[in-house]
Tab-separated table of C-alpha atoms and ligand atoms in Angstrom:
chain	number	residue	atom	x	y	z
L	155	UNK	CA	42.010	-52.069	-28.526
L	156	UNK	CA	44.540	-55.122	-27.930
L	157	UNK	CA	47.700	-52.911	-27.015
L	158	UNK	CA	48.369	-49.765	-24.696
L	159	UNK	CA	51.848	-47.770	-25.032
L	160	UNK	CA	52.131	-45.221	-21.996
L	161	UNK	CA	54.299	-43.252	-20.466
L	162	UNK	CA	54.729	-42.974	-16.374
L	163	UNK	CA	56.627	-39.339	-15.613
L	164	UNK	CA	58.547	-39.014	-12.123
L	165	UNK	CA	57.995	-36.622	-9.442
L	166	UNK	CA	60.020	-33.938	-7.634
L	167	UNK	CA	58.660	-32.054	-4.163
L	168	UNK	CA	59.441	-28.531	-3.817
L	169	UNK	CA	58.552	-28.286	-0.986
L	170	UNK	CA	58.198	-31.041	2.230
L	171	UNK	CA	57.128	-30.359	5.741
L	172	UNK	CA	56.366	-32.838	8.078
L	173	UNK	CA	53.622	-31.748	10.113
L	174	UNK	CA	53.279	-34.363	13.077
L	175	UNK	CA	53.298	-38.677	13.700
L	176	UNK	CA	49.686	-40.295	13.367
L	177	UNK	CA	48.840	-42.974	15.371
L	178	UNK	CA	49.352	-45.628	12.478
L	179	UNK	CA	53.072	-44.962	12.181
L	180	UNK	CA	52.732	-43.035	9.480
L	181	UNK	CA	53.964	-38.978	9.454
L	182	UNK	CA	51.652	-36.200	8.378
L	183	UNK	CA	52.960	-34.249	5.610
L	184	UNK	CA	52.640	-30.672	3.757
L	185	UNK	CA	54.507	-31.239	0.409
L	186	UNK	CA	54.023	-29.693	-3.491
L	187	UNK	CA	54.204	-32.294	-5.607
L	188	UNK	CA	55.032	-31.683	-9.266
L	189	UNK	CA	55.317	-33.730	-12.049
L	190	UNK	CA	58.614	-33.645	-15.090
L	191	UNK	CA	59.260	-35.405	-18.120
L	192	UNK	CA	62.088	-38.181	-17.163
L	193	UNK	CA	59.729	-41.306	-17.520
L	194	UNK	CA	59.485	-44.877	-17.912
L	195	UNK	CA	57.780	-46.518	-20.709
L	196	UNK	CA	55.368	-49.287	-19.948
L	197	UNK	CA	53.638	-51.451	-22.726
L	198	UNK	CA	50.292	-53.540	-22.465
L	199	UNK	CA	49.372	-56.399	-24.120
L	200	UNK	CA	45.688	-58.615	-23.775
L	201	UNK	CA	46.781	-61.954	-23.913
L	202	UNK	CA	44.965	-65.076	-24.695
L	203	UNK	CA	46.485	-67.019	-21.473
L	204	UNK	CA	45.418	-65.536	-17.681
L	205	UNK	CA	47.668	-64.112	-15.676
L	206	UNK	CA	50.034	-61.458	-16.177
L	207	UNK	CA	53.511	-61.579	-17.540
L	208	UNK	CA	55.922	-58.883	-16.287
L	209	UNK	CA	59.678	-58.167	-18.179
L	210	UNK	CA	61.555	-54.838	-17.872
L	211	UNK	CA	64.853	-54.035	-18.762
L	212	UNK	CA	66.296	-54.091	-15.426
L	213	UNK	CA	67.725	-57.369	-14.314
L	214	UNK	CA	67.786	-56.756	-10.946
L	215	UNK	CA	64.150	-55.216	-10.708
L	216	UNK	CA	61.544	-58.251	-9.452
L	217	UNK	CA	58.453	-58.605	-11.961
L	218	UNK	CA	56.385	-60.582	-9.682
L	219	UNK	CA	53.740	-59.196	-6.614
L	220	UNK	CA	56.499	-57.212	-5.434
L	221	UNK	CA	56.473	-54.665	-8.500
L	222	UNK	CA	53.893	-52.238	-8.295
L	223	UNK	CA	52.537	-52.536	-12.024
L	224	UNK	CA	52.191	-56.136	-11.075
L	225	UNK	CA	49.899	-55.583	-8.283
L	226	UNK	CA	48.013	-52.940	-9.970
L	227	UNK	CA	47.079	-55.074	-13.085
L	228	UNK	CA	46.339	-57.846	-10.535
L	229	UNK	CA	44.171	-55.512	-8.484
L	230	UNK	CA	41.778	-54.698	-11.369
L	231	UNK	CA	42.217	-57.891	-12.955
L	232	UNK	CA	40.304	-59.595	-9.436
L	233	UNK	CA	38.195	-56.409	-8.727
L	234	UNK	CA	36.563	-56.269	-12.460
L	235	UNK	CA	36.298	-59.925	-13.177
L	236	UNK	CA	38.890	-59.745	-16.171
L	237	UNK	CA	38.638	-62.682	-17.983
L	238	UNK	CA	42.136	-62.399	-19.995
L	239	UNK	CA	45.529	-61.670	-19.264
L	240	UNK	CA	48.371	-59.667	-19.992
L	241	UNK	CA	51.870	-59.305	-21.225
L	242	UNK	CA	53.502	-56.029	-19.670
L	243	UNK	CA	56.896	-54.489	-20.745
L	244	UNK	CA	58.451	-52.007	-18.407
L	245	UNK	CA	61.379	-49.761	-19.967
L	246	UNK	CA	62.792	-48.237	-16.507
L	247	UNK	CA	64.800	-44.916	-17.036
L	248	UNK	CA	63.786	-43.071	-13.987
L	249	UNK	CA	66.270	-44.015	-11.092
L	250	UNK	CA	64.994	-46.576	-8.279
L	251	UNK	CA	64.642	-45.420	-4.757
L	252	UNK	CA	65.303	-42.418	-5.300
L	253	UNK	CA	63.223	-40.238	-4.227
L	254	UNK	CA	61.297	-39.544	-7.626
L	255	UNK	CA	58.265	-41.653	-6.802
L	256	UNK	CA	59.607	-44.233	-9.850
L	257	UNK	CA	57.557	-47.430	-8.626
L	258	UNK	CA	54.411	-45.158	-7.605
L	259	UNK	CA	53.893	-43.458	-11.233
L	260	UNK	CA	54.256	-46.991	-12.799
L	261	UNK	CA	51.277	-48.181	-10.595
L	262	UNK	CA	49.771	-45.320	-11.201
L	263	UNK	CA	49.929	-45.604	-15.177
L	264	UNK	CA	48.871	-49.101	-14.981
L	265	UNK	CA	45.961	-48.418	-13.291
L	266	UNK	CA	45.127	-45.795	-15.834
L	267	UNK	CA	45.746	-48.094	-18.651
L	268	UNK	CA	44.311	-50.964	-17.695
L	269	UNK	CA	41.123	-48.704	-17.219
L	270	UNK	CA	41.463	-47.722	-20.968
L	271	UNK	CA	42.568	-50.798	-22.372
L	272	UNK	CA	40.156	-52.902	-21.051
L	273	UNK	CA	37.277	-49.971	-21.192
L	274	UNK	CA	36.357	-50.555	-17.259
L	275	UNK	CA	33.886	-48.349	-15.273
L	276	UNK	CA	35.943	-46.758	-12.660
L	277	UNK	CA	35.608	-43.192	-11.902
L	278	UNK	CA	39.053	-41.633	-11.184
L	279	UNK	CA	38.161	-40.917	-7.640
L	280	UNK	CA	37.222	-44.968	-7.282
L	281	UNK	CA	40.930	-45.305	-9.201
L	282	UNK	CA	43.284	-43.196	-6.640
L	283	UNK	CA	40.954	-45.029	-3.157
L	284	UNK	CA	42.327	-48.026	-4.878
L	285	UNK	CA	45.628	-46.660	-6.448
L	286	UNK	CA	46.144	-46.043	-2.262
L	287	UNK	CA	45.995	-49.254	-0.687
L	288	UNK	CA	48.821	-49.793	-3.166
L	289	UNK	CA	50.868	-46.527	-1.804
L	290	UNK	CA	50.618	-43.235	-0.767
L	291	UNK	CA	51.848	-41.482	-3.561
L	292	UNK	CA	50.004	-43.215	-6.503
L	293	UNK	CA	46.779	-40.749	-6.453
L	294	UNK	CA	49.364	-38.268	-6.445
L	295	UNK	CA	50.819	-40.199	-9.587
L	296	UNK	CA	47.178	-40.689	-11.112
L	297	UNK	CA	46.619	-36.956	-10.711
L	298	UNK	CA	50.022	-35.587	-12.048
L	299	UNK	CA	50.929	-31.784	-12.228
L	300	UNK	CA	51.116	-29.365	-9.525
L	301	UNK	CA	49.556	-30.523	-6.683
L	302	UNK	CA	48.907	-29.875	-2.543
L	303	UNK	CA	49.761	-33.201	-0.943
L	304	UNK	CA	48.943	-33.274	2.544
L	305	UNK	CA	47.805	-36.762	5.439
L	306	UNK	CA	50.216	-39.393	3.805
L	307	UNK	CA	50.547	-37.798	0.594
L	308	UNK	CA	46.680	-38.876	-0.683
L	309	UNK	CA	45.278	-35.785	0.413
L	310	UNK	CA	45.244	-33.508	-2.721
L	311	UNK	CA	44.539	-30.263	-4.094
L	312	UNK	CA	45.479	-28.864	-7.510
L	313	UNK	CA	47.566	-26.096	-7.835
L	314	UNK	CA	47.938	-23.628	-11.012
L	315	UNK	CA	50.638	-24.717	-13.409
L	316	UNK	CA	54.169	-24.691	-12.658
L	317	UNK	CA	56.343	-22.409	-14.535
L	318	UNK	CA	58.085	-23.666	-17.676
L	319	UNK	CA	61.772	-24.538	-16.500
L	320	UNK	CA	64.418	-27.239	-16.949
L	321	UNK	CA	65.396	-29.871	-14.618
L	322	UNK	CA	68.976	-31.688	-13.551
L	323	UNK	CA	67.753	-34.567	-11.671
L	324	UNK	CA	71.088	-35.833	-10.026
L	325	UNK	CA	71.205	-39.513	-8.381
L	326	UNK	CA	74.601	-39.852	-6.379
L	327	UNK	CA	75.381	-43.506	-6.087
L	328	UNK	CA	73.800	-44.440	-2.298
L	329	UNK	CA	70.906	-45.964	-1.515
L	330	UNK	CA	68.181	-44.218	0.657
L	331	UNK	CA	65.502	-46.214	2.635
L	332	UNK	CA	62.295	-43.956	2.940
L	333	UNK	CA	60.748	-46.066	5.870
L	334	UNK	CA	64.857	-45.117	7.421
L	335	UNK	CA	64.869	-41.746	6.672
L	336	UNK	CA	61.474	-41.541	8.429
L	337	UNK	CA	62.671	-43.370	11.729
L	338	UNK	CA	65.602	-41.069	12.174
L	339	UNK	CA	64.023	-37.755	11.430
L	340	UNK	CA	63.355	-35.279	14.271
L	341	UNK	CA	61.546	-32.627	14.757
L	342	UNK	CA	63.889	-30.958	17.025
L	343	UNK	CA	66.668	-30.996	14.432
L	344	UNK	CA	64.853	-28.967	11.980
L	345	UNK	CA	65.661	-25.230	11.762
L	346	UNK	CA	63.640	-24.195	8.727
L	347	UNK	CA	60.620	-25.186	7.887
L	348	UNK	CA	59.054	-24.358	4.279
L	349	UNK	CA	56.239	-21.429	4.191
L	350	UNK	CA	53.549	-23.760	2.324
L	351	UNK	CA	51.161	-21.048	1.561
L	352	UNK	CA	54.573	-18.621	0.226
L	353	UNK	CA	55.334	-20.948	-2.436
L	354	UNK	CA	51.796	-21.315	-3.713
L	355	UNK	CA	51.123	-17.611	-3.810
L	356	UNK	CA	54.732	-17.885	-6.221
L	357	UNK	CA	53.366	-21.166	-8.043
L	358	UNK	CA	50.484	-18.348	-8.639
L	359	UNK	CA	52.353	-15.409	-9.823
L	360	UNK	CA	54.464	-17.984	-12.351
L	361	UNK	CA	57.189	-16.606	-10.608
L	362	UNK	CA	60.484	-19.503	-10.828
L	363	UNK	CA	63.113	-17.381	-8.592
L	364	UNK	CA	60.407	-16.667	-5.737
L	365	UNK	CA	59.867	-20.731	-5.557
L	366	UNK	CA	63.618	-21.307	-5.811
L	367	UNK	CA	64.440	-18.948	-3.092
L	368	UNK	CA	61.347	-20.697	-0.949
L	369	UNK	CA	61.969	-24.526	-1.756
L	370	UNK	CA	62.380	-26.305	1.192
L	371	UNK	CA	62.305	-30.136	2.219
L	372	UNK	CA	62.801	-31.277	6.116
L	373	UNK	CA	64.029	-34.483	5.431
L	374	UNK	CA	67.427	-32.748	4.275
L	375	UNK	CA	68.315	-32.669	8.057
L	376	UNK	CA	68.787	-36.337	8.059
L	377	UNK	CA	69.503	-37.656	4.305
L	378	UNK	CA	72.156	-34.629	3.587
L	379	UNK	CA	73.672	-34.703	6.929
L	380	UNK	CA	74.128	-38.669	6.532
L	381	UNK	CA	75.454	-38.659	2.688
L	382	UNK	CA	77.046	-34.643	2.514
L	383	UNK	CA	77.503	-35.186	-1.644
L	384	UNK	CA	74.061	-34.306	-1.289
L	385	UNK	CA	75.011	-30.591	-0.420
L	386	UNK	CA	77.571	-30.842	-2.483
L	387	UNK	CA	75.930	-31.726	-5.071
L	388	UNK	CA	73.464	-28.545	-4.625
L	389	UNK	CA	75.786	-26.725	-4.730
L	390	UNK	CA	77.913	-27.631	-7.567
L	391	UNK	CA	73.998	-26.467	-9.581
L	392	UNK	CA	73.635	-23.817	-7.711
L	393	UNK	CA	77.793	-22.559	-9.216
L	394	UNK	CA	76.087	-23.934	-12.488
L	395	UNK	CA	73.620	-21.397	-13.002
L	396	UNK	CA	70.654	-23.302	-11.276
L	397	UNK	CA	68.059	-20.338	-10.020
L	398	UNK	CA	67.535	-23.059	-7.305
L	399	UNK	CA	68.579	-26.800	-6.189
L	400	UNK	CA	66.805	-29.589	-3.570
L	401	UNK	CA	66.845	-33.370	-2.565
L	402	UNK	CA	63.335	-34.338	-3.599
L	403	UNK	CA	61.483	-36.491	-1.003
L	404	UNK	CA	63.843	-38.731	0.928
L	405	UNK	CA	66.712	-38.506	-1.525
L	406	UNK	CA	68.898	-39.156	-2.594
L	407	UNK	CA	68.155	-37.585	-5.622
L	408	UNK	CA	69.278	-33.772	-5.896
L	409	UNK	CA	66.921	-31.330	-8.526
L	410	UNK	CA	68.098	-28.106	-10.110
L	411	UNK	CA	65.843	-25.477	-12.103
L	412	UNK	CA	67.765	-23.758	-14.914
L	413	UNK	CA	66.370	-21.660	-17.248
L	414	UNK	CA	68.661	-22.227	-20.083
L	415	UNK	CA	68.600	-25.759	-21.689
L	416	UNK	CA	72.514	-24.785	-21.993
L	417	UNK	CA	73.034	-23.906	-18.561
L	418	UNK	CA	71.410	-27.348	-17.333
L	419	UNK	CA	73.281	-28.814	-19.827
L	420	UNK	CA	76.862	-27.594	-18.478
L	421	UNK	CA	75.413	-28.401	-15.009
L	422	UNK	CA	74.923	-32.134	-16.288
L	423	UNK	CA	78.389	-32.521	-17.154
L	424	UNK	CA	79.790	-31.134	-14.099
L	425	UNK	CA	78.328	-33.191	-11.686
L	426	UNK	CA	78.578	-36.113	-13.324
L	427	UNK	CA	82.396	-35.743	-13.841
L	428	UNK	CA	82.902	-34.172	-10.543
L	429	UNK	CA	80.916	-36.830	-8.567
L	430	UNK	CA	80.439	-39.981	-10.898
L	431	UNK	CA	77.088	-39.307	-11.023
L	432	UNK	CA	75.930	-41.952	-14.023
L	433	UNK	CA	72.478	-41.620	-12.813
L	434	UNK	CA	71.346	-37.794	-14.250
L	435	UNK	CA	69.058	-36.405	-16.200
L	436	UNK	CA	67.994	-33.040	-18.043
L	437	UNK	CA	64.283	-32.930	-18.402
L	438	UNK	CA	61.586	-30.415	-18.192
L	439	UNK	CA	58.760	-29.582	-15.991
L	440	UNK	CA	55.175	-31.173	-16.840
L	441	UNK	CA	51.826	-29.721	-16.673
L	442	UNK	CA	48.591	-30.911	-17.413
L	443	UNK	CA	47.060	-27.906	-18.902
L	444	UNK	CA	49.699	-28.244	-22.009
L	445	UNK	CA	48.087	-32.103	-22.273
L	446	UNK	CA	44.430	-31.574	-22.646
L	447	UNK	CA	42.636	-34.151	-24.050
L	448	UNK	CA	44.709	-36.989	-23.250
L	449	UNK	CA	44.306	-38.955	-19.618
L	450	UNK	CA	47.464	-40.903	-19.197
L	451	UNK	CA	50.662	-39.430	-21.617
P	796	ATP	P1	59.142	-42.498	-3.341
P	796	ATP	O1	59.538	-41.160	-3.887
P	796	ATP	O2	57.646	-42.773	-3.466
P	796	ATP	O3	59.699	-42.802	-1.988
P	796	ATP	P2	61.253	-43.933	-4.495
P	796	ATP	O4	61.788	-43.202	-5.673
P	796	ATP	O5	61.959	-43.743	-3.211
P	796	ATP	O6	59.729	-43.568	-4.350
P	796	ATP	P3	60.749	-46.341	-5.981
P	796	ATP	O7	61.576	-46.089	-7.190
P	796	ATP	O8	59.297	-46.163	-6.137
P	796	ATP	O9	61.261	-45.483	-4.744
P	796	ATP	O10	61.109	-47.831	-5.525
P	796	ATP	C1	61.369	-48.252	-4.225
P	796	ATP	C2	61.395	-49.788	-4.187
P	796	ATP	O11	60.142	-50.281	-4.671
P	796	ATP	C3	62.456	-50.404	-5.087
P	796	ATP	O12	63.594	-50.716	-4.339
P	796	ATP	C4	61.795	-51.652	-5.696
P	796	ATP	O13	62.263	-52.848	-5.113
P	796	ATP	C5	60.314	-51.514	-5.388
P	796	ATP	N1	59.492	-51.453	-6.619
P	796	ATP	C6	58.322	-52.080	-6.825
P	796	ATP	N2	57.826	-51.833	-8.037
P	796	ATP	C7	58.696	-51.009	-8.656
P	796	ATP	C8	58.759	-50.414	-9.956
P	796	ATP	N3	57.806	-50.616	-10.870
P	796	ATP	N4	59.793	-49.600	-10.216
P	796	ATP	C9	60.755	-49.379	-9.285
P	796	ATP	N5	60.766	-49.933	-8.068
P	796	ATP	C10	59.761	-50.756	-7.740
């Protein structure tokens, strides 16, 4: 095998509690993960030359050590004694800092596909240790699906499928700093908190409208009360048919459920004539069970 085509899917949270600060700076967190269709596409090459070669189709987007799929090749390249190099191309569709774990899942992939491409012996527990010194969520991202993150994120349990459903992923146009978001939250600010343990016992019973009427994320009290198109923005899905509507992670991106491709689909145009949204999406919901048989697409 010379070439690997793959696909690297982003990530919404349904649910996000913080649960205390660790000594490292870091928060403790309670969140369900789950994984949906939007995706990037990420192509690679062995090459005869070392080192790697990194294009995408974003101009702005750095393709040196500061892009994840960068580092990742470069990890495995040094850790496994790879003797050639490689050409990547990066096709970026899911939005940037956005809350959507975008950079994570194209580590994530990269690790995965470098494993296959160049047939290396690395079990996939040895592949998230080392997909987390790159980030928190990329054995999150290397896992994929429905998952229990808790610590940082790399604490994870799998959870039963999600139910089938579509999903408006909504970027309004501001930029969100996670380490920012993190600095200003407090504790004392939050009112509700999710019921963890509520939405897996509805993840359980396949039952969509109990985990809408449960979803839940903490770090609304500081990214929706600093931006308010956020809550707009639920809204406006929520008026749209949407059985339920969230920022995922630190926003700024806003998530609907609809059951309907036609009700997302009226949804989609809404909000993005309403609030110049040019960054949204109709996708679905991804789970691993329907993907048997194949480790990374
Ligand atoms: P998370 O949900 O994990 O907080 P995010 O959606 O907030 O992720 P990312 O899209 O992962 O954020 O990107 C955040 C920053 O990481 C970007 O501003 C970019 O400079 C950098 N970055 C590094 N590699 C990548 C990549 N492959 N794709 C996108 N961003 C990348």
């Amino acid at each position: 095998m010379d070439k690997i085509d793959i696909f690297a899917r982003a990530k919404i949270n349904t649910a996000l509690d913080v649960t205390g600060k660790r000594e490292d700076g870091y928060h403790d967190l309670r969140m369900i993960m789950q994984t949906v269709n939007l995706c990037d596409n990420i192509s690679i090459e062995k090459s005869k030359e070392t080192g790697i070669e990194l294009t995408s189709n974003l101009a702005w987007l750095p393709c040196d050590g500061r892009n994840l799929i960068y580092r990742a090749a470069e990890v495995l390249i040094d850790r496994c004694g790879i003797k050639k190099g490689v050409k990547i191309k990066l096709f970026k569709r899911i939005p940037a800092a956005a809350g959507l774990a975008g950079g994570s899942s194209d580590c994530a992939a990269t690790l995965v596909a470098m494993r296959r491409l160049f047939g290396l012996n690395i079990s996939n527990t040895e592949l998230m240790k080392i997909g987390e010194e790159l980030g928190a969520d990329v054995p999150y991202c290397i896992m994929r699906g429905t998952a229990l993150a808790e610590g940082k994120g790399e604490i994870l349990t799998r959870l039963p499928a999600f139910p089938d459903a579509y999903v408006l992923l909504a970027k309004p146009p501001i930029n969100v700093s996670t380490p920012a978001v993190f600095k200003e939250f407090s504790m004392d600010k939050v009112e509700k908190r999710p019921d963890i343990e509520k939405m897996i016992s509805c993840i359980e019973n396949n039952d969509l409208q109990g985990i809408c009427d449960n979803m839940c994320n903490v770090l609304e009290t500081v990214t929706e009360k600093n931006y308010p198109i956020i809550k707009d923005i639920k809204q406006a899905m929520l008026d749209h048919k949407a059985l339920g509507s969230m920022m995922s992670g630190s926003g700024p991106t806003v998530f609907g459920f609809f059951t309907t491709y036609e009700d997302g689909i009226e949804a989609l145009k809404f909000v993005r004539s309403t609030y110049h949204v040019k960054e949204i999406y109709l996708t679905t919901v991804f789970n691993i069970k329907q993907h048997k048989g194949t480790s990374v697409n």
